[in-house]
PDB file of C-alpha atoms and ligand atoms in Angstrom:
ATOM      1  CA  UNK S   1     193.452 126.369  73.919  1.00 72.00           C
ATOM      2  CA  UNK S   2     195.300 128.818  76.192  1.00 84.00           C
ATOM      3  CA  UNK S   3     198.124 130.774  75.124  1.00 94.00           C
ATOM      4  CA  UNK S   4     197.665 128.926  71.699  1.00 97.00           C
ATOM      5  CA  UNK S   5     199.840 131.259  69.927  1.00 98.00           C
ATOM      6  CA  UNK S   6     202.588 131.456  72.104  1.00 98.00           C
ATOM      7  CA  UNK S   7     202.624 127.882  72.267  1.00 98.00           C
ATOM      8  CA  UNK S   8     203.322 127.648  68.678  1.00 98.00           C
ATOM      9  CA  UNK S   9     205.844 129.649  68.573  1.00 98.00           C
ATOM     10  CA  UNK S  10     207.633 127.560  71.562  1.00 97.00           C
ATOM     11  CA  UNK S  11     206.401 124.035  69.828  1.00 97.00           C
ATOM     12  CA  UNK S  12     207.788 125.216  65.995  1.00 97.00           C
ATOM     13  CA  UNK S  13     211.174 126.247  67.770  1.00 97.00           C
ATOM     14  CA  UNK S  14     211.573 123.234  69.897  1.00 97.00           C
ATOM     15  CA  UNK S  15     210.875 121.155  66.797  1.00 97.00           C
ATOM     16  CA  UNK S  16     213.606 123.056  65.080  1.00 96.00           C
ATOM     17  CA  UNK S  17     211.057 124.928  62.553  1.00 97.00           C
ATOM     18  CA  UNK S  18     211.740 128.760  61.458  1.00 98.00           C
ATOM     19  CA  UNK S  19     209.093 130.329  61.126  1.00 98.00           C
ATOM     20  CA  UNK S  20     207.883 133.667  58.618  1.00 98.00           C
ATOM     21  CA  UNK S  21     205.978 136.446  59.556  1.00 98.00           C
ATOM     22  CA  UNK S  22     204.663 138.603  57.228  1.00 98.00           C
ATOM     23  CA  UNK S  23     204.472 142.120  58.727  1.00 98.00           C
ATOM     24  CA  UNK S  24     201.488 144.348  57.587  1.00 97.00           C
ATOM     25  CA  UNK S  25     201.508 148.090  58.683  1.00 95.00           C
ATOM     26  CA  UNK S  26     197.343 149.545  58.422  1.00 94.00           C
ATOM     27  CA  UNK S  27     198.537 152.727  57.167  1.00 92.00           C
ATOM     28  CA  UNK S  28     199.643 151.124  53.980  1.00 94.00           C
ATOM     29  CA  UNK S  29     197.315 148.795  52.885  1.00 95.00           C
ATOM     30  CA  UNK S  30     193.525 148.693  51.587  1.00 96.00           C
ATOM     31  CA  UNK S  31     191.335 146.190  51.232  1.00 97.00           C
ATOM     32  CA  UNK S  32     192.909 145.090  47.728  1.00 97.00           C
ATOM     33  CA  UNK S  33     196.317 145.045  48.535  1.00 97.00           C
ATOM     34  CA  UNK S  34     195.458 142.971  52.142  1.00 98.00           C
ATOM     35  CA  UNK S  35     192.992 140.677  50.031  1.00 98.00           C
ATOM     36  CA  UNK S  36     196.370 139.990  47.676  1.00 98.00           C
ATOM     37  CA  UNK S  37     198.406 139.665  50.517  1.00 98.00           C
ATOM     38  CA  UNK S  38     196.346 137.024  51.801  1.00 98.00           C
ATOM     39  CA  UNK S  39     196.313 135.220  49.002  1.00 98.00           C
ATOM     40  CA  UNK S  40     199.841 135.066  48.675  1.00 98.00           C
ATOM     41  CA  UNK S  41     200.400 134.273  52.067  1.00 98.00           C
ATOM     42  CA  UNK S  42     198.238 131.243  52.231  1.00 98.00           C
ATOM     43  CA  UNK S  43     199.654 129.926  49.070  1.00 98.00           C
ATOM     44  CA  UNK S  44     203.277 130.537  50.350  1.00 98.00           C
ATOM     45  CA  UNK S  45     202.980 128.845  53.497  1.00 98.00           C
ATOM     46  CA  UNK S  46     203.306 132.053  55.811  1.00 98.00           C
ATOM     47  CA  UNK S  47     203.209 130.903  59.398  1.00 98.00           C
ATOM     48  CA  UNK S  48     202.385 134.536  60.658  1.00 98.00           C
ATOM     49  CA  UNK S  49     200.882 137.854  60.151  1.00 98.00           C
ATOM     50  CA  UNK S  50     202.144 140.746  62.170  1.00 98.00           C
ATOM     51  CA  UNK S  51     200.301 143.969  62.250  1.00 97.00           C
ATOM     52  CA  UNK S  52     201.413 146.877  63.544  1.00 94.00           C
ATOM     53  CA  UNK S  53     202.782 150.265  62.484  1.00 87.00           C
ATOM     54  CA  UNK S  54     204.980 153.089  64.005  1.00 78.00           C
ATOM     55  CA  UNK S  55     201.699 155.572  64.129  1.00 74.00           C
ATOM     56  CA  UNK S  56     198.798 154.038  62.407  1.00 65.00           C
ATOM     57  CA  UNK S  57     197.212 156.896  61.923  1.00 73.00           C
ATOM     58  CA  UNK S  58     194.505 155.454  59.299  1.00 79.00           C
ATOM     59  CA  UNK S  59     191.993 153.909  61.009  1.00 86.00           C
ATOM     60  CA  UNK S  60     191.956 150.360  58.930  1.00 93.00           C
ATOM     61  CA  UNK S  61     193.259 148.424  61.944  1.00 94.00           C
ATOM     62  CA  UNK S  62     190.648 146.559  63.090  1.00 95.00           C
ATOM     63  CA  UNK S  63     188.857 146.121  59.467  1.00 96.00           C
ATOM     64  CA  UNK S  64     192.186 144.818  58.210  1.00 97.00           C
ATOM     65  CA  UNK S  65     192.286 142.000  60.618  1.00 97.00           C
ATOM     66  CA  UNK S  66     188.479 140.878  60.276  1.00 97.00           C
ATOM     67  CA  UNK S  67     189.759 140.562  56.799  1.00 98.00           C
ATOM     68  CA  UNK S  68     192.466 138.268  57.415  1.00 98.00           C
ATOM     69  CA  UNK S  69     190.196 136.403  59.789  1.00 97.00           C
ATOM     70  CA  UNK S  70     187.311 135.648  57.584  1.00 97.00           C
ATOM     71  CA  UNK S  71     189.615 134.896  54.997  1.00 98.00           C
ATOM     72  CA  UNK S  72     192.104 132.469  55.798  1.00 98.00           C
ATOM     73  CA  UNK S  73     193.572 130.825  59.393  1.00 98.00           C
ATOM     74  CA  UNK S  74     197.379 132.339  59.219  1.00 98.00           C
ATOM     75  CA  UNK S  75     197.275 133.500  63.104  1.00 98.00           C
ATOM     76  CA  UNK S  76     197.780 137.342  63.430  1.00 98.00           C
ATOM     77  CA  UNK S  77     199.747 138.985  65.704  1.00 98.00           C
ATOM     78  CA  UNK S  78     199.032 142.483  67.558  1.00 97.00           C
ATOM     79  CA  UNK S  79     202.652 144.324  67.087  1.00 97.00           C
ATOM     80  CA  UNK S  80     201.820 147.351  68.116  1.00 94.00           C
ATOM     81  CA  UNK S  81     203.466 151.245  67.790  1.00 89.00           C
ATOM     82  CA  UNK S  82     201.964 152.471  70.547  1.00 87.00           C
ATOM     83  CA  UNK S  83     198.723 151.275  73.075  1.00 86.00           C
ATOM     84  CA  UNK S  84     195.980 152.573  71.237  1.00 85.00           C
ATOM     85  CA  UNK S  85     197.010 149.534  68.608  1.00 89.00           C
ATOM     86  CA  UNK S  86     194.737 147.081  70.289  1.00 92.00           C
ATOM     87  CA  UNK S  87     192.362 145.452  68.123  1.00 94.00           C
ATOM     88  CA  UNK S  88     190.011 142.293  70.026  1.00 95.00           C
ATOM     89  CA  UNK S  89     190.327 141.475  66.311  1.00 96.00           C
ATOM     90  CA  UNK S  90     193.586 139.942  66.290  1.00 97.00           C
ATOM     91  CA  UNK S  91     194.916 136.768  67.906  1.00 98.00           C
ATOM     92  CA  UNK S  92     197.310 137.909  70.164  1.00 98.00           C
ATOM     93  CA  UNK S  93     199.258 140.440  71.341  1.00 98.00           C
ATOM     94  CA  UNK S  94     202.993 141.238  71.631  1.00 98.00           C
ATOM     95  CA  UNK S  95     203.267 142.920  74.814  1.00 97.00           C
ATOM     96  CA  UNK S  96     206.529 145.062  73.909  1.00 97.00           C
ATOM     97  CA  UNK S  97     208.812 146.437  76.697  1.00 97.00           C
ATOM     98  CA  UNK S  98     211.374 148.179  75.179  1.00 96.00           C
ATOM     99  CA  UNK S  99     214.371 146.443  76.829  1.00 98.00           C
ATOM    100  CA  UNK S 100     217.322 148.285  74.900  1.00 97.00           C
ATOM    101  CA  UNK S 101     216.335 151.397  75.465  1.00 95.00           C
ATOM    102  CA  UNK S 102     216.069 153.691  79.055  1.00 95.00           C
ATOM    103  CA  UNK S 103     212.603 155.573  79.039  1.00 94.00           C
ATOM    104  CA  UNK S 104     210.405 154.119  81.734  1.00 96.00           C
ATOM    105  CA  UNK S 105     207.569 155.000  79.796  1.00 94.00           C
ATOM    106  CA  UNK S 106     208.300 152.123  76.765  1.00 94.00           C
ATOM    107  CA  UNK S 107     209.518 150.134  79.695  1.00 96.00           C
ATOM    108  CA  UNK S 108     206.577 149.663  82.044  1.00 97.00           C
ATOM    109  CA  UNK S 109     204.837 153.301  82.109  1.00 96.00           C
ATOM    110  CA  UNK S 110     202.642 152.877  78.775  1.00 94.00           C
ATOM    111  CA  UNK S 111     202.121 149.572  79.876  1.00 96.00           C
ATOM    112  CA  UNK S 112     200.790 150.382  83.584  1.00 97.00           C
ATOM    113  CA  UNK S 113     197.793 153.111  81.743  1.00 94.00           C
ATOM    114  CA  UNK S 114     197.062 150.772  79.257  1.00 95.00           C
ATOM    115  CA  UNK S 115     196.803 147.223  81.411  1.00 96.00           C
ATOM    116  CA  UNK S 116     192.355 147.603  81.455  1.00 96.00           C
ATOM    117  CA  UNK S 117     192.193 148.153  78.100  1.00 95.00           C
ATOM    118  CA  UNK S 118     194.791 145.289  77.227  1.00 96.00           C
ATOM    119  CA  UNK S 119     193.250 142.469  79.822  1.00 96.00           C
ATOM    120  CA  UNK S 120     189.307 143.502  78.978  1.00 96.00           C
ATOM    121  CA  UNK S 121     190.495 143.124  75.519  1.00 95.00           C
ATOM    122  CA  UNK S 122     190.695 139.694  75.479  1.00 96.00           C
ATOM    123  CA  UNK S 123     193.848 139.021  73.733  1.00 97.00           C
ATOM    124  CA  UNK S 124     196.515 136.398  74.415  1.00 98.00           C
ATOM    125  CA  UNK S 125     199.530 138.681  75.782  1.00 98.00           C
ATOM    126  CA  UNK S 126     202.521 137.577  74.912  1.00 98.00           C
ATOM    127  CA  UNK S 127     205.465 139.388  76.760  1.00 98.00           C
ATOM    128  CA  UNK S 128     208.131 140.402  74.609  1.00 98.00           C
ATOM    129  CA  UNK S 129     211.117 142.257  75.065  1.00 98.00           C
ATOM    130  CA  UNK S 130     212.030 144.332  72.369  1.00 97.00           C
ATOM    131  CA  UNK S 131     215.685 145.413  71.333  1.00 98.00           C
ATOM    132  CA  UNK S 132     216.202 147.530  68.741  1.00 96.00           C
ATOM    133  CA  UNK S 133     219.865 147.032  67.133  1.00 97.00           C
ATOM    134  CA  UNK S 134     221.509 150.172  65.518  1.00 97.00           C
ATOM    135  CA  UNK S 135     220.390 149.519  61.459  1.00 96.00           C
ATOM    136  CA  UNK S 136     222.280 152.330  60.247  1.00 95.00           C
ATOM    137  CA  UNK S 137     219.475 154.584  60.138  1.00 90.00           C
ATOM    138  CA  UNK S 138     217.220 156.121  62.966  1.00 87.00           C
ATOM    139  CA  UNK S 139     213.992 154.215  64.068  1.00 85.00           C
ATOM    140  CA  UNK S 140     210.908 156.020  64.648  1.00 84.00           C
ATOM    141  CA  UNK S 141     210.798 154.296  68.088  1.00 83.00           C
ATOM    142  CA  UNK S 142     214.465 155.310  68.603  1.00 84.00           C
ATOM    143  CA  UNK S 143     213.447 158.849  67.854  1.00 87.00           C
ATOM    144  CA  UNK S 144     209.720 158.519  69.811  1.00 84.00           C
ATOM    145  CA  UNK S 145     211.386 157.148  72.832  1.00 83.00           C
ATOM    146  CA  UNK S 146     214.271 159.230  73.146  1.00 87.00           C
ATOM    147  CA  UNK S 147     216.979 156.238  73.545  1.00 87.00           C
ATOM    148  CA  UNK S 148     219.677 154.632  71.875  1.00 93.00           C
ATOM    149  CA  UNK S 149     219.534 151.701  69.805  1.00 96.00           C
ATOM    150  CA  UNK S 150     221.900 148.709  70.398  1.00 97.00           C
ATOM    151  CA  UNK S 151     225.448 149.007  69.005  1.00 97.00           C
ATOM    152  CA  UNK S 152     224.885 146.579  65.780  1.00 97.00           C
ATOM    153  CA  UNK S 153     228.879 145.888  66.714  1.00 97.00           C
ATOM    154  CA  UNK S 154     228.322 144.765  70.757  1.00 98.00           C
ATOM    155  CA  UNK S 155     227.015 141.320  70.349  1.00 98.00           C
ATOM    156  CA  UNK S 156     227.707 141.183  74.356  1.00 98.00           C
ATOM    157  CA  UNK S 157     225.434 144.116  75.540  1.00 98.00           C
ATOM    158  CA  UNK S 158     222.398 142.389  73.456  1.00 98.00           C
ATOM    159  CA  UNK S 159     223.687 138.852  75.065  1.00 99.00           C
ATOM    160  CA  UNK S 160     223.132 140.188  78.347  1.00 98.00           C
ATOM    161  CA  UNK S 161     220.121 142.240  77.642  1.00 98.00           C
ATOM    162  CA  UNK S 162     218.016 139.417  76.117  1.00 99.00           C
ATOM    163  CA  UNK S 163     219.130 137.228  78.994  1.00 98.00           C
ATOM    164  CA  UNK S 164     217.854 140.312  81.355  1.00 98.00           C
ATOM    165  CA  UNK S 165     214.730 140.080  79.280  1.00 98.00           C
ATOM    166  CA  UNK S 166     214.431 136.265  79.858  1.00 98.00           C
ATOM    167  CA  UNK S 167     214.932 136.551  83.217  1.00 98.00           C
ATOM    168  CA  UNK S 168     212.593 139.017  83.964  1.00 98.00           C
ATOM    169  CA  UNK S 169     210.207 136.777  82.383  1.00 98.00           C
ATOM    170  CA  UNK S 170     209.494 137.519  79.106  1.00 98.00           C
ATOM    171  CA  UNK S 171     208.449 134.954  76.721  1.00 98.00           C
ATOM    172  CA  UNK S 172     209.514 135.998  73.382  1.00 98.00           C
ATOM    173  CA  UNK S 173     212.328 138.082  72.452  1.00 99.00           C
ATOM    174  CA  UNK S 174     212.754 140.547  69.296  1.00 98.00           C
ATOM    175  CA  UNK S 175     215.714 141.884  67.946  1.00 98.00           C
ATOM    176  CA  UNK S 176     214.679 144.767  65.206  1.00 97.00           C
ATOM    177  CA  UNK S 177     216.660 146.787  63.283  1.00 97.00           C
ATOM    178  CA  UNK S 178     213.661 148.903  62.460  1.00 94.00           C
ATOM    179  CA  UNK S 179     211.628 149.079  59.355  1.00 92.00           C
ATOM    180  CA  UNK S 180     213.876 149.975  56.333  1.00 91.00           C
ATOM    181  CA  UNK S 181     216.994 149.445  58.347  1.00 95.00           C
ATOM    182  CA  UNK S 182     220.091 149.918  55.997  1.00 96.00           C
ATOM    183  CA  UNK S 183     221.712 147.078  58.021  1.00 97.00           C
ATOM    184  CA  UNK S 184     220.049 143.884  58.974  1.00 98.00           C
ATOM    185  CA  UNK S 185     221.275 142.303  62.113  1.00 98.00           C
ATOM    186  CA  UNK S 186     224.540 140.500  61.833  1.00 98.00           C
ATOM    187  CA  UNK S 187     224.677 137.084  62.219  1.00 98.00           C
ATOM    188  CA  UNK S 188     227.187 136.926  64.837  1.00 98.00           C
ATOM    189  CA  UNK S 189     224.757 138.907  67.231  1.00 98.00           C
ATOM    190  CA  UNK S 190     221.806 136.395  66.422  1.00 98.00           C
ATOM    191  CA  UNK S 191     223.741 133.703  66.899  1.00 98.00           C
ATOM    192  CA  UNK S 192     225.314 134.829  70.193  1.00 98.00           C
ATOM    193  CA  UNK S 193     221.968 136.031  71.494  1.00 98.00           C
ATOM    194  CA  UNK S 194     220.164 132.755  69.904  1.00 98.00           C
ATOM    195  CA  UNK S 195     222.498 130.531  72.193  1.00 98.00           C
ATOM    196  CA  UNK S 196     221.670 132.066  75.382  1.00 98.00           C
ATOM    197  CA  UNK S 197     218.374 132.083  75.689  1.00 98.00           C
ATOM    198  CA  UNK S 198     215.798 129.320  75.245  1.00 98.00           C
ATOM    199  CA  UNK S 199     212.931 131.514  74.269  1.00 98.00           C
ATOM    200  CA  UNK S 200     211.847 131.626  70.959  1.00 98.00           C
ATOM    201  CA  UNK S 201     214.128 134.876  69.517  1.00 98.00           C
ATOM    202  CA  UNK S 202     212.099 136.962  66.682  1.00 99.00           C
ATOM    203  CA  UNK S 203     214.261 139.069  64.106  1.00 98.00           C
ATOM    204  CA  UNK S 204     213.605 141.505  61.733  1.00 98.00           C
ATOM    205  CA  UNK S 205     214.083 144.885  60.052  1.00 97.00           C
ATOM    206  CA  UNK S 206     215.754 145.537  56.602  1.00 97.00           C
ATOM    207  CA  UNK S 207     215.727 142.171  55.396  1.00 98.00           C
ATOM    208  CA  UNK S 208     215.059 142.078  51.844  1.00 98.00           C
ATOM    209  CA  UNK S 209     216.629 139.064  50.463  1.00 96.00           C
ATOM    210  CA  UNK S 210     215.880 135.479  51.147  1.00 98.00           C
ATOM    211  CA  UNK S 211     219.786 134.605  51.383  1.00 98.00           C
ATOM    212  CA  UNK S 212     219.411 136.887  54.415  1.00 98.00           C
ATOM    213  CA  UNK S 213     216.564 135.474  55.876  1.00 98.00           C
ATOM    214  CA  UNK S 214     217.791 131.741  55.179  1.00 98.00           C
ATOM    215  CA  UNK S 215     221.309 132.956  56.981  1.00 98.00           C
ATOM    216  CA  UNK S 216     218.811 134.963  59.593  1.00 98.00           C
ATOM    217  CA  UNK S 217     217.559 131.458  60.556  1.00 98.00           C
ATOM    218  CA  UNK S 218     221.036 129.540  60.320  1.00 98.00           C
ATOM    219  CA  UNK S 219     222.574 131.724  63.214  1.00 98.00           C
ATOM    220  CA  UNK S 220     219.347 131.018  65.398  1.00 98.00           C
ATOM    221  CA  UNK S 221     216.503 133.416  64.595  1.00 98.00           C
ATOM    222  CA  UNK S 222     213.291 130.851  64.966  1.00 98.00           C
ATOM    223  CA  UNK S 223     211.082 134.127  63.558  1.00 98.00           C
ATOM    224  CA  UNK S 224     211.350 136.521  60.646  1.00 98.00           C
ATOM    225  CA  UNK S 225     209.456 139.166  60.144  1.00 98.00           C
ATOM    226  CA  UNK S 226     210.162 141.679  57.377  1.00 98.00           C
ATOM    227  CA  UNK S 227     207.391 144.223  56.230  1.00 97.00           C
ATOM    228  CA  UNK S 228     209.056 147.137  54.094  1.00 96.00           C
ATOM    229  CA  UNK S 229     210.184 144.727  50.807  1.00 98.00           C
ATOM    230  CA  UNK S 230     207.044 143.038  50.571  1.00 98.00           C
ATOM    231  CA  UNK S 231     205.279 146.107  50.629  1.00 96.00           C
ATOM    232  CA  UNK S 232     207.688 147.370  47.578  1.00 97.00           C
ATOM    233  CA  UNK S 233     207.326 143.944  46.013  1.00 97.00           C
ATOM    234  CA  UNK S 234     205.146 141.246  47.372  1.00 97.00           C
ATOM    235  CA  UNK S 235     205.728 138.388  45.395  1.00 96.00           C
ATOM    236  CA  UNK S 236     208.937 138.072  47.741  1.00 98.00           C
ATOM    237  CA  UNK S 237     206.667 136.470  50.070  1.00 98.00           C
ATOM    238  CA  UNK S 238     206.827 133.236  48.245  1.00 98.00           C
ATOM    239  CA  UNK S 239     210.354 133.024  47.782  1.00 98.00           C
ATOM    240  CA  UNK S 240     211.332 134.455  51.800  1.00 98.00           C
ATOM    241  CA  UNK S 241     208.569 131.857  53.244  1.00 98.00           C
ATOM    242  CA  UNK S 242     210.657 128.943  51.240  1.00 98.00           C
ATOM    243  CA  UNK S 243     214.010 130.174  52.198  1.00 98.00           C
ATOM    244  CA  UNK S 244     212.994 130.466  55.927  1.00 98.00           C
ATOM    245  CA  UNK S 245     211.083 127.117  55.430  1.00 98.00           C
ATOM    246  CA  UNK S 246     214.140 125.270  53.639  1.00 98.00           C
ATOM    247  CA  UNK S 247     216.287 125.559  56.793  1.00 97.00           C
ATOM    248  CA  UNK S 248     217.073 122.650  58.130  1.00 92.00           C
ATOM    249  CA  UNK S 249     215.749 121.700  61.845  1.00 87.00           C
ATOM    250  CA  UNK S 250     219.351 121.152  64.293  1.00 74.00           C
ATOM    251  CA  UNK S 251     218.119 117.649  66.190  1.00 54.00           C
TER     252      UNK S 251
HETATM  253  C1  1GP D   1     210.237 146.377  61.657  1.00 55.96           C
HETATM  254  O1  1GP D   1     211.065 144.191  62.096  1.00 55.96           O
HETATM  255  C2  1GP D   1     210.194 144.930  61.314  1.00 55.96           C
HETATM  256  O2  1GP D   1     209.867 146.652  62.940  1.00 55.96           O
HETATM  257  C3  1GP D   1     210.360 144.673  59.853  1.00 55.96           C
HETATM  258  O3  1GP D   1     211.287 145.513  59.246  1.00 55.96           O
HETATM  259  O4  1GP D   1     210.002 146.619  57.421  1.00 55.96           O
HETATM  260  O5  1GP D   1     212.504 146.514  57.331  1.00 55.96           O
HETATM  261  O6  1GP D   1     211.140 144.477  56.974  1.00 55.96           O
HETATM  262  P1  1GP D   1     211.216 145.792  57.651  1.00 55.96           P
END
């Protein structure tokens, strides 16, 4: 089916369902770890994997996702550091423009030299645009890119920059505090953000407690994603995919 992911993410929010993405960055896995992962995963319910790092400078990408693939049916999703993260490997593809920030080149310029690659590869593009929300601590992409994140305390600039995003028409968007943020994103800004759009909004970065991604979910986030604690300790998987999975669906 067309757009199959994307459409899940639309039918799972319209039905009310939060969903859990499990984020897995190349550059710290191996086969082992990935293969235990998986299993965990698929046992836990996990509606998502993410993969995608800041550099990925290993070279595990596209082995990592044949490995999910041949192992179980959890969809995976292309989030992607920079453009030469494109794997035909993977599902589909988050097709970031870096809405928060000012640098034409996250924007639309790294986009423009990369469109060949990105349309031969086959993918299903999802357009996203990404806003990265001050966490307390500097983001690689903050740094890379040269701009400001999001004042975590100016729920109204994010209102109006995911409804921007919507406008322009993207079809997913993702608030991120960056990996290891000190401070997740408050749940006044999700909520705010969460009632004015009506595409699916994904949220993640420092969340390390399932309270916070149950709460997450309560103010309106329909995705989590969270990488950095499961890497320290991935038996959280079970208990975050149950907390995200316990909320209950607003009719
Ligand atoms: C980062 O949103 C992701 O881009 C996940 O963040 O690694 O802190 O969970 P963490």
């Amino acid at each position: 089916m067309p757009n199959e992911i994307y459409h899940s993410f639309s039918d799972r929010k319209r039905a009310g369902k939060k969903s859990f993405a499990v984020l897995i960055d190349p550059d710290k896995v191996n086969d082992q770890t990935v293969a235990e992962l998986i299993e965990l995963s698929v046992s836990s319910k996990v509606d998502y994997f993410f993969v995608g790092g800041s550099l990925v400078v290993s070279n595990y990408l596209d082995q990592c996702l044949q490995l999910i693939k041949k192992s179980c049916s959890i969809p995976t999703v292309l989030f992607p550091g920079s453009p030469s993260q494109v794997s035909k490997y993977a599902d589909a593809l988050l097709y970031l423009s870096l809405i928060s920030g000012r640098n034409a080149e996250l924007l639309i310029g790294q986009h423009v030299v990369s469109a060949p690659m990105v349309k031969k590869s086959g993918l299903e593009v999802m357009s996203t645009g990404y806003m990265v929300v001050d966490g307390g601590a500097q983001t690689t992409v903050s740094y890379i890119s040269n701009s400001s994140p999001l004042p975590s305390d100016k729920s109204e600039i994010a209102v109006c920059t995911a409804l921007a995003g919507e406008m322009l028409g993207m079809k997913l968007i993702y608030m991120d505090a960056g990996s290891g943020a000190k401070n997740p994103i408050s749940e006044t800004m999700i909520t705010k953000v969460a009632q004015s759009i009506s595409v699916p909004l994904i949220v993640g970065g420092g969340i390390v407690d399932p309270e916070k991604a149950y709460l997450n979910c309560k103010a309106g986030a329909d995705v989590i994603v969270v990488g950095n604690a499961i890497e320290k300790d991935s038996s959280l998987i079970r208990e975050m995919a149950a907390a995200v999975h316990s909320v209950p669906a607003l009719v």
